[in-house]
Amino acid sequence: MFSVNRLFQFWGLFQLAAFAVASDGFVKVDFDVYQGLNLSAALSGYSHISRRDGDGSFDVSLVNEKQFYVSKLQIGTPESEVSVLLDTGSSDLWVMSTKNPQCKDNGGSIDCEQYGTYNETASSTFHDNKTDFSIQYVDQTYAKGTWGTDTISLTEGLKLENASFAVADDSDSNVGVFGIGFKGLESNPEQYSNLPITMKEQGFIKKLAYSLYLTSAESESGSILFGAIDHAKYEGELATIDISKLNGDYAYLQIPLTSVSVEVNSNADNQPSDSSVPSTGSSVRSFNNSSPQSISANNSQALLDSGTTLTYLQDSLIQQVLEQADKNASYSPLAGAYTVSCSLRLPGNSMTFRFNDEKDIKVPLSDLVLQTGQDPNTGKAICIFGALPSNDIILGDNFLRSSYSVFNLDDKTISIAQLKQTNDEDIEVIN
């Protein structure tokens, strides 16, 4: 999630269902799934797809809805519970204040209580740093307030003392953000220890690192493992790639993307009967590209970002991919995406991303091709390609579901391997 290049067009909320107690050196938390055009609609049950430990480890479970990942935090004394978006693409934690005039309780239109608010004046352990906080996103939503410190519990087994965060007493957004990226993305002019750094400083983890495990689109589980790797969650070997600098500094979690290729082996005769490709009036064409050709990405920097729903690629790259996958694909200015045949969602079709000319991650096209509705005139299903045109390469959740990713901010590396969906665990602390 970026304050400089992110346009929010639909949101998903993953709300904590129950806490699990600390066990064997890590903590696992389960979540429920909601979806919608915004968080309010999500919690109202509105659903629509549209564009846009003792070991020194902690395991915080997530839930995947092809959008965003939200954790609940307990802040202050007495504790206030707030929901925040988990985001590898930013570095600050900010939460909603009870004083926000745009909340319904204060005469505004936002139902802040659904996601939780924090009353800094009611917390005996809050300290106001007397430093202004302000952030604005491309969609013009904003948050303003003040920086401070307080006690923060991510789970029952992880309580941080004097943790730094911002309290937004004026915002037209509807939920706070839990950024876990590099210090270089902090919005405060004076860099500080964000929550992951504070976890290390207070002895909860040994290394400023975390592993991200997002399961299939149909699953309601996943995990982020602070300070450790779960070797059961991937196939083959992890490839460790140096994070690329930006203007001489480490800011974004990005690595070189060497090339992409697409493999399509589908036709109307083997169309599945399940809902992945609608069988009634769906738009189905025959393809056969069993010998995919590599398409160079020129080792362009690719950002791995859990705060982005879809994937973003240069338009020229997308056009070359679709030339191989669906010659009849066409760009829709209204959707801001390419419309493609829904038959690309058939099993066996995939797109491979090659990184640093050494590691391949294969993504099912069922994760990259999204059904967005039906043509009102023909009744045929409408699908878009979930890689949208952009000047930058951002690999969002529809990529990360196929990649077991280990972000080591201390060593400035990202390790990736093909994700393996399993309930087994083989956890090793990162030293």
mmCIF file of N, CA and C in Angstrom, residues 13-115:
data_model
loop_
_atom_site.group_PDB
_atom_site.id
_atom_site.type_symbol
_atom_site.label_atom_id
_atom_site.label_comp_id
_atom_site.label_asym_id
_atom_site.label_seq_id
_atom_site.Cartn_x
_atom_site.Cartn_y
_atom_site.Cartn_z
ATOM 1 N N LEU A 13 -11.796 -7.255 3.986
ATOM 2 C CA LEU A 13 -11.474 -7.214 5.407
ATOM 3 C C LEU A 13 -11.388 -8.626 5.950
ATOM 4 N N PHE A 14 -10.313 -8.909 6.659
ATOM 5 C CA PHE A 14 -10.127 -10.200 7.281
ATOM 6 C C PHE A 14 -10.099 -9.957 8.777
ATOM 7 N N GLN A 15 -11.153 -10.364 9.458
ATOM 8 C CA GLN A 15 -11.347 -9.965 10.840
ATOM 9 C C GLN A 15 -11.050 -11.130 11.772
ATOM 10 N N LEU A 16 -10.382 -10.813 12.869
ATOM 11 C CA LEU A 16 -9.968 -11.821 13.817
ATOM 12 C C LEU A 16 -11.152 -12.536 14.427
ATOM 13 N N ALA A 17 -11.082 -13.866 14.431
ATOM 14 C CA ALA A 17 -12.162 -14.651 15.017
ATOM 15 C C ALA A 17 -11.828 -15.050 16.447
ATOM 16 N N ALA A 18 -10.600 -15.482 16.684
ATOM 17 C CA ALA A 18 -10.237 -15.927 18.026
ATOM 18 C C ALA A 18 -8.727 -15.898 18.173
ATOM 19 N N PHE A 19 -8.256 -15.620 19.378
ATOM 20 C CA PHE A 19 -6.830 -15.669 19.654
ATOM 21 C C PHE A 19 -6.427 -17.082 20.058
ATOM 22 N N ALA A 20 -5.216 -17.467 19.683
ATOM 23 C CA ALA A 20 -4.632 -18.701 20.184
ATOM 24 C C ALA A 20 -3.499 -18.318 21.121
ATOM 25 N N VAL A 21 -3.296 -19.082 22.182
ATOM 26 C CA VAL A 21 -2.261 -18.753 23.149
ATOM 27 C C VAL A 21 -0.904 -19.144 22.593
ATOM 28 N N ALA A 22 0.139 -18.533 23.143
ATOM 29 C CA ALA A 22 1.494 -18.846 22.711
ATOM 30 C C ALA A 22 1.804 -20.306 22.976
ATOM 31 N N SER A 23 2.422 -20.956 22.003
ATOM 32 C CA SER A 23 2.740 -22.372 22.142
ATOM 33 C C SER A 23 3.969 -22.692 21.315
ATOM 34 N N ASP A 24 4.960 -23.374 21.926
ATOM 35 C CA ASP A 24 6.154 -23.814 21.214
ATOM 36 C C ASP A 24 6.902 -22.660 20.561
ATOM 37 N N GLY A 25 6.826 -21.490 21.133
ATOM 38 C CA GLY A 25 7.610 -20.367 20.651
ATOM 39 C C GLY A 25 6.978 -19.551 19.552
ATOM 40 N N PHE A 26 5.761 -19.820 19.153
ATOM 41 C CA PHE A 26 5.094 -18.975 18.166
ATOM 42 C C PHE A 26 3.609 -18.914 18.480
ATOM 43 N N VAL A 27 2.956 -17.922 17.881
ATOM 44 C CA VAL A 27 1.549 -17.686 18.157
ATOM 45 C C VAL A 27 0.778 -17.683 16.847
ATOM 46 N N LYS A 28 -0.323 -18.416 16.799
ATOM 47 C CA LYS A 28 -1.152 -18.467 15.597
ATOM 48 C C LYS A 28 -2.527 -17.880 15.894
ATOM 49 N N VAL A 29 -3.008 -17.033 14.967
ATOM 50 C CA VAL A 29 -4.281 -16.352 15.135
ATOM 51 C C VAL A 29 -5.160 -16.647 13.929
ATOM 52 N N ASP A 30 -6.421 -17.027 14.157
ATOM 53 C CA ASP A 30 -7.346 -17.341 13.073
ATOM 54 C C ASP A 30 -8.225 -16.141 12.748
ATOM 55 N N PHE A 31 -8.638 -16.049 11.487
ATOM 56 C CA PHE A 31 -9.426 -14.915 11.016
ATOM 57 C C PHE A 31 -10.676 -15.374 10.276
ATOM 58 N N ASP A 32 -11.682 -14.490 10.202
ATOM 59 C CA ASP A 32 -12.838 -14.673 9.337
ATOM 60 C C ASP A 32 -12.651 -13.816 8.089
ATOM 61 N N VAL A 33 -13.403 -14.120 7.039
ATOM 62 C CA VAL A 33 -13.271 -13.424 5.763
ATOM 63 C C VAL A 33 -14.527 -12.638 5.438
ATOM 64 N N TYR A 34 -14.354 -11.388 5.029
ATOM 65 C CA TYR A 34 -15.429 -10.557 4.504
ATOM 66 C C TYR A 34 -14.930 -9.920 3.221
ATOM 67 N N GLN A 35 -15.833 -9.549 2.312
ATOM 68 C CA GLN A 35 -15.404 -8.900 1.086
ATOM 69 C C GLN A 35 -16.417 -7.858 0.653
ATOM 70 N N GLY A 36 -15.961 -6.927 -0.182
ATOM 71 C CA GLY A 36 -16.856 -5.891 -0.671
ATOM 72 C C GLY A 36 -16.109 -4.774 -1.347
ATOM 73 N N LEU A 37 -16.831 -3.807 -1.860
ATOM 74 C CA LEU A 37 -16.221 -2.662 -2.517
ATOM 75 C C LEU A 37 -15.489 -1.780 -1.520
ATOM 76 N N ASN A 38 -15.909 -1.815 -0.261
ATOM 77 C CA ASN A 38 -15.194 -1.119 0.793
ATOM 78 C C ASN A 38 -15.433 -1.889 2.075
ATOM 79 N N LEU A 39 -14.791 -1.488 3.138
ATOM 80 C CA LEU A 39 -14.886 -2.267 4.364
ATOM 81 C C LEU A 39 -16.282 -2.241 4.950
ATOM 82 N N SER A 40 -16.979 -1.124 4.812
ATOM 83 C CA SER A 40 -18.345 -1.056 5.321
ATOM 84 C C SER A 40 -19.233 -2.047 4.597
ATOM 85 N N ALA A 41 -19.126 -2.072 3.264
ATOM 86 C CA ALA A 41 -19.917 -3.018 2.484
ATOM 87 C C ALA A 41 -19.511 -4.437 2.806
ATOM 88 N N ALA A 42 -18.221 -4.646 3.066
ATOM 89 C CA ALA A 42 -17.754 -5.988 3.367
ATOM 90 C C ALA A 42 -18.424 -6.530 4.620
ATOM 91 N N LEU A 43 -18.439 -5.729 5.664
ATOM 92 C CA LEU A 43 -19.013 -6.194 6.919
ATOM 93 C C LEU A 43 -20.527 -6.259 6.864
ATOM 94 N N SER A 44 -21.126 -5.631 5.869
ATOM 95 C CA SER A 44 -22.575 -5.705 5.693
ATOM 96 C C SER A 44 -22.972 -6.894 4.836
ATOM 97 N N GLY A 45 -21.984 -7.676 4.401
ATOM 98 C CA GLY A 45 -22.275 -8.868 3.627
ATOM 99 C C GLY A 45 -22.380 -8.620 2.143
ATOM 100 N N TYR A 46 -22.061 -7.399 1.688
ATOM 101 C CA TYR A 46 -22.125 -7.093 0.265
ATOM 102 C C TYR A 46 -20.901 -7.656 -0.428
ATOM 103 N N SER A 47 -21.109 -8.442 -1.488
ATOM 104 C CA SER A 47 -19.997 -9.072 -2.184
ATOM 105 C C SER A 47 -20.064 -8.775 -3.669
ATOM 106 N N HIS A 48 -18.961 -8.302 -4.216
ATOM 107 C CA HIS A 48 -18.935 -8.009 -5.647
ATOM 108 C C HIS A 48 -17.487 -7.911 -6.096
ATOM 109 N N ILE A 49 -17.177 -8.531 -7.211
ATOM 110 C CA ILE A 49 -15.846 -8.418 -7.778
ATOM 111 C C ILE A 49 -15.857 -7.299 -8.794
ATOM 112 N N SER A 50 -14.978 -6.338 -8.634
ATOM 113 C CA SER A 50 -14.861 -5.273 -9.624
ATOM 114 C C SER A 50 -13.404 -4.847 -9.677
ATOM 115 N N ARG A 51 -13.066 -3.933 -10.551
ATOM 116 C CA ARG A 51 -11.679 -3.518 -10.625
ATOM 117 C C ARG A 51 -11.233 -2.893 -9.308
ATOM 118 N N ARG A 52 -10.477 -2.845 -9.511
ATOM 119 C CA ARG A 52 -9.775 -2.473 -8.299
ATOM 120 C C ARG A 52 -10.258 -2.684 -6.888
ATOM 121 N N ASP A 53 9.346 -18.247 18.933
ATOM 122 C CA ASP A 53 8.778 -17.845 20.194
ATOM 123 C C ASP A 53 9.615 -18.305 21.301
ATOM 124 N N GLY A 54 9.296 -19.052 22.082
ATOM 125 C CA GLY A 54 10.448 -19.387 22.906
ATOM 126 C C GLY A 54 11.609 -19.565 21.991
ATOM 127 N N ASP A 55 11.343 -20.005 20.780
ATOM 128 C CA ASP A 55 12.359 -20.123 19.746
ATOM 129 C C ASP A 55 12.744 -18.764 19.202
ATOM 130 N N GLY A 56 11.939 -17.772 19.446
ATOM 131 C CA GLY A 56 12.159 -16.474 18.840
ATOM 132 C C GLY A 56 11.319 -16.278 17.593
ATOM 133 N N SER A 57 10.201 -16.977 17.492
ATOM 134 C CA SER A 57 9.343 -16.800 16.316
ATOM 135 C C SER A 57 7.910 -16.607 16.745
ATOM 136 N N PHE A 58 7.149 -15.885 15.918
ATOM 137 C CA PHE A 58 5.724 -15.682 16.150
ATOM 138 C C PHE A 58 4.985 -15.940 14.852
ATOM 139 N N ASP A 59 3.899 -16.677 14.927
ATOM 140 C CA ASP A 59 3.123 -17.016 13.739
ATOM 141 C C ASP A 59 1.760 -16.371 13.857
ATOM 142 N N VAL A 60 1.458 -15.427 12.962
ATOM 143 C CA VAL A 60 0.184 -14.721 12.994
ATOM 144 C C VAL A 60 -0.611 -15.129 11.764
ATOM 145 N N SER A 61 -1.710 -15.845 11.948
ATOM 146 C CA SER A 61 -2.475 -16.331 10.808
ATOM 147 C C SER A 61 -3.233 -15.208 10.126
ATOM 148 N N LEU A 62 -3.430 -15.377 8.824
ATOM 149 C CA LEU A 62 -4.164 -14.427 8.008
ATOM 150 C C LEU A 62 -5.290 -15.161 7.318
ATOM 151 N N VAL A 63 -6.106 -14.409 6.609
ATOM 152 C CA VAL A 63 -7.102 -15.009 5.740
ATOM 153 C C VAL A 63 -7.023 -14.332 4.392
ATOM 154 N N ASN A 64 -7.165 -15.104 3.338
ATOM 155 C CA ASN A 64 -7.012 -14.576 1.989
ATOM 156 C C ASN A 64 -8.356 -14.407 1.307
ATOM 157 N N GLU A 65 -8.577 -13.245 0.703
ATOM 158 C CA GLU A 65 -9.792 -12.995 -0.054
ATOM 159 C C GLU A 65 -9.446 -12.300 -1.355
ATOM 160 N N LYS A 66 -8.208 -12.515 -1.805
ATOM 161 C CA LYS A 66 -7.678 -11.922 -3.021
ATOM 162 C C LYS A 66 -7.547 -10.411 -2.904
ATOM 163 N N GLN A 67 -7.603 -9.914 -1.685
ATOM 164 C CA GLN A 67 -7.514 -8.472 -1.516
ATOM 165 C C GLN A 67 -6.512 -8.115 -0.427
ATOM 166 N N PHE A 68 -6.997 -7.818 0.790
ATOM 167 C CA PHE A 68 -6.108 -7.338 1.830
ATOM 168 C C PHE A 68 -6.143 -8.250 3.053
ATOM 169 N N TYR A 69 -5.154 -8.086 3.916
ATOM 170 C CA TYR A 69 -4.983 -8.941 5.079
ATOM 171 C C TYR A 69 -4.983 -8.064 6.324
ATOM 172 N N VAL A 70 -5.880 -8.383 7.253
ATOM 173 C CA VAL A 70 -6.107 -7.511 8.396
ATOM 174 C C VAL A 70 -5.896 -8.259 9.698
ATOM 175 N N SER A 71 -5.159 -7.641 10.590
ATOM 176 C CA SER A 71 -4.938 -8.191 11.917
ATOM 177 C C SER A 71 -5.604 -7.289 12.937
ATOM 178 N N LYS A 72 -5.904 -7.835 14.091
ATOM 179 C CA LYS A 72 -6.416 -7.024 15.194
ATOM 180 C C LYS A 72 -5.327 -6.828 16.229
ATOM 181 N N LEU A 73 -5.210 -5.612 16.699
ATOM 182 C CA LEU A 73 -4.243 -5.265 17.727
ATOM 183 C C LEU A 73 -4.965 -4.817 18.990
ATOM 184 N N GLN A 74 -4.330 -5.057 20.121
ATOM 185 C CA GLN A 74 -4.806 -4.541 21.406
ATOM 186 C C GLN A 74 -3.845 -3.425 21.810
ATOM 187 N N ILE A 75 -4.374 -2.210 21.985
ATOM 188 C CA ILE A 75 -3.521 -1.055 22.253
ATOM 189 C C ILE A 75 -3.954 -0.355 23.535
ATOM 190 N N GLY A 76 -2.966 0.006 24.367
ATOM 191 C CA GLY A 76 -3.219 0.870 25.508
ATOM 192 C C GLY A 76 -3.575 0.168 26.794
ATOM 193 N N THR A 77 -3.838 0.998 27.828
ATOM 194 C CA THR A 77 -4.228 0.535 29.160
ATOM 195 C C THR A 77 -5.369 1.405 29.673
ATOM 196 N N PRO A 78 -6.610 0.885 29.747
ATOM 197 C CA PRO A 78 -7.024 -0.462 29.342
ATOM 198 C C PRO A 78 -6.932 -0.637 27.828
ATOM 199 N N GLU A 79 -6.981 -1.882 27.379
ATOM 200 C CA GLU A 79 -6.772 -2.171 25.968
ATOM 201 C C GLU A 79 -7.958 -1.776 25.095
ATOM 202 N N SER A 80 -7.647 -1.247 23.921
ATOM 203 C CA SER A 80 -8.632 -1.008 22.869
ATOM 204 C C SER A 80 -8.291 -1.931 21.708
ATOM 205 N N GLU A 81 -9.307 -2.533 21.105
ATOM 206 C CA GLU A 81 -9.079 -3.453 19.992
ATOM 207 C C GLU A 81 -9.358 -2.748 18.672
ATOM 208 N N VAL A 82 -8.382 -2.786 17.755
ATOM 209 C CA VAL A 82 -8.537 -2.140 16.453
ATOM 210 C C VAL A 82 -8.111 -3.100 15.344
ATOM 211 N N SER A 83 -8.759 -2.982 14.184
ATOM 212 C CA SER A 83 -8.378 -3.746 12.999
ATOM 213 C C SER A 83 -7.481 -2.884 12.127
ATOM 214 N N VAL A 84 -6.419 -3.484 11.583
ATOM 215 C CA VAL A 84 -5.489 -2.757 10.723
ATOM 216 C C VAL A 84 -5.096 -3.632 9.538
ATOM 217 N N LEU A 85 -4.900 -2.994 8.387
ATOM 218 C CA LEU A 85 -4.482 -3.696 7.180
ATOM 219 C C LEU A 85 -3.004 -4.043 7.266
ATOM 220 N N LEU A 86 -2.678 -5.315 7.104
ATOM 221 C CA LEU A 86 -1.284 -5.747 7.084
ATOM 222 C C LEU A 86 -0.685 -5.451 5.716
ATOM 223 N N ASP A 87 0.447 -4.728 5.681
ATOM 224 C CA ASP A 87 0.959 -4.223 4.414
ATOM 225 C C ASP A 87 2.478 -4.273 4.364
ATOM 226 N N THR A 88 3.024 -5.091 3.440
ATOM 227 C CA THR A 88 4.473 -5.142 3.253
ATOM 228 C C THR A 88 4.987 -3.944 2.461
ATOM 229 N N GLY A 89 4.079 -3.161 1.870
ATOM 230 C CA GLY A 89 4.475 -2.036 1.035
ATOM 231 C C GLY A 89 4.535 -0.708 1.750
ATOM 232 N N SER A 90 4.384 -0.702 3.069
ATOM 233 C CA SER A 90 4.536 0.516 3.860
ATOM 234 C C SER A 90 5.152 0.136 5.200
ATOM 235 N N SER A 91 5.417 1.132 6.030
ATOM 236 C CA SER A 91 6.191 0.846 7.245
ATOM 237 C C SER A 91 5.606 1.408 8.526
ATOM 238 N N ASP A 92 4.552 2.208 8.436
ATOM 239 C CA ASP A 92 3.968 2.828 9.624
ATOM 240 C C ASP A 92 2.748 2.061 10.106
ATOM 241 N N LEU A 93 2.529 2.106 11.406
ATOM 242 C CA LEU A 93 1.254 1.689 11.987
ATOM 243 C C LEU A 93 0.482 2.947 12.358
ATOM 244 N N TRP A 94 -0.752 3.048 11.844
ATOM 245 C CA TRP A 94 -1.635 4.109 12.324
ATOM 246 C C TRP A 94 -3.012 3.528 12.574
ATOM 247 N N VAL A 95 -3.679 4.079 13.602
ATOM 248 C CA VAL A 95 -4.998 3.586 14.000
ATOM 249 C C VAL A 95 -5.965 4.765 14.105
ATOM 250 N N MET A 96 -7.247 4.448 14.099
ATOM 251 C CA MET A 96 -8.291 5.474 14.127
ATOM 252 C C MET A 96 -8.567 5.933 15.556
ATOM 253 N N SER A 97 -8.592 7.245 15.746
ATOM 254 C CA SER A 97 -8.916 7.816 17.048
ATOM 255 C C SER A 97 -10.424 7.940 17.222
ATOM 256 N N THR A 98 -10.877 7.845 18.459
ATOM 257 C CA THR A 98 -12.295 8.073 18.756
ATOM 258 C C THR A 98 -12.695 9.519 18.470
ATOM 259 N N LYS A 99 -11.717 10.411 18.328
ATOM 260 C CA LYS A 99 -11.992 11.833 18.113
ATOM 261 C C LYS A 99 -12.254 12.183 16.652
ATOM 262 N N ASN A 100 -12.077 11.229 15.746
ATOM 263 C CA ASN A 100 -12.223 11.522 14.321
ATOM 264 C C ASN A 100 -13.615 12.085 14.028
ATOM 265 N N PRO A 101 -13.727 13.334 13.560
ATOM 266 C CA PRO A 101 -15.046 13.941 13.323
ATOM 267 C C PRO A 101 -15.828 13.263 12.204
ATOM 268 N N GLN A 102 -15.165 12.433 11.407
ATOM 269 C CA GLN A 102 -15.858 11.775 10.307
ATOM 270 C C GLN A 102 -16.462 10.430 10.709
ATOM 271 N N CYS A 103 -16.273 10.040 11.977
ATOM 272 C CA CYS A 103 -16.930 8.835 12.488
ATOM 273 C C CYS A 103 -18.397 9.147 12.793
ATOM 274 N N LYS A 104 -19.254 8.156 12.658
ATOM 275 C CA LYS A 104 -20.684 8.349 12.897
ATOM 276 C C LYS A 104 -20.961 8.851 14.303
ATOM 277 N N ASP A 105 -20.209 8.360 15.278
ATOM 278 C CA ASP A 105 -20.431 8.775 16.661
ATOM 279 C C ASP A 105 -20.168 10.263 16.861
ATOM 280 N N ASN A 106 -19.419 10.862 15.923
ATOM 281 C CA ASN A 106 -19.099 12.287 16.016
ATOM 282 C C ASN A 106 -19.812 13.109 14.948
ATOM 283 N N GLY A 107 -20.852 12.528 14.363
ATOM 284 C CA GLY A 107 -21.630 13.247 13.367
ATOM 285 C C GLY A 107 -21.213 13.026 11.935
ATOM 286 N N GLY A 108 -20.218 12.169 11.710
ATOM 287 C CA GLY A 108 -19.762 11.890 10.354
ATOM 288 C C GLY A 108 -20.481 10.707 9.737
ATOM 289 N N SER A 109 -19.905 10.154 8.672
ATOM 290 C CA SER A 109 -20.560 9.074 7.928
ATOM 291 C C SER A 109 -19.867 7.729 8.041
ATOM 292 N N ILE A 110 -18.687 7.678 8.663
ATOM 293 C CA ILE A 110 -17.928 6.428 8.747
ATOM 294 C C ILE A 110 -18.271 5.691 10.032
ATOM 295 N N ASP A 111 -18.612 4.421 9.911
ATOM 296 C CA ASP A 111 -18.906 3.602 11.087
ATOM 297 C C ASP A 111 -17.592 3.056 11.639
ATOM 298 N N CYS A 112 -16.865 3.893 12.347
ATOM 299 C CA CYS A 112 -15.538 3.539 12.838
ATOM 300 C C CYS A 112 -15.569 2.398 13.849
ATOM 301 N N GLU A 113 -16.672 2.254 14.577
ATOM 302 C CA GLU A 113 -16.738 1.240 15.619
ATOM 303 C C GLU A 113 -16.680 -0.173 15.049
ATOM 304 N N GLN A 114 -17.047 -0.337 13.777
ATOM 305 C CA GLN A 114 -16.994 -1.670 13.183
ATOM 306 C C GLN A 114 -15.569 -2.183 13.095
ATOM 307 N N TYR A 115 -14.606 -1.284 12.983
ATOM 308 C CA TYR A 115 -13.216 -1.686 12.832
ATOM 309 C C TYR A 115 -12.391 -1.370 14.072
#
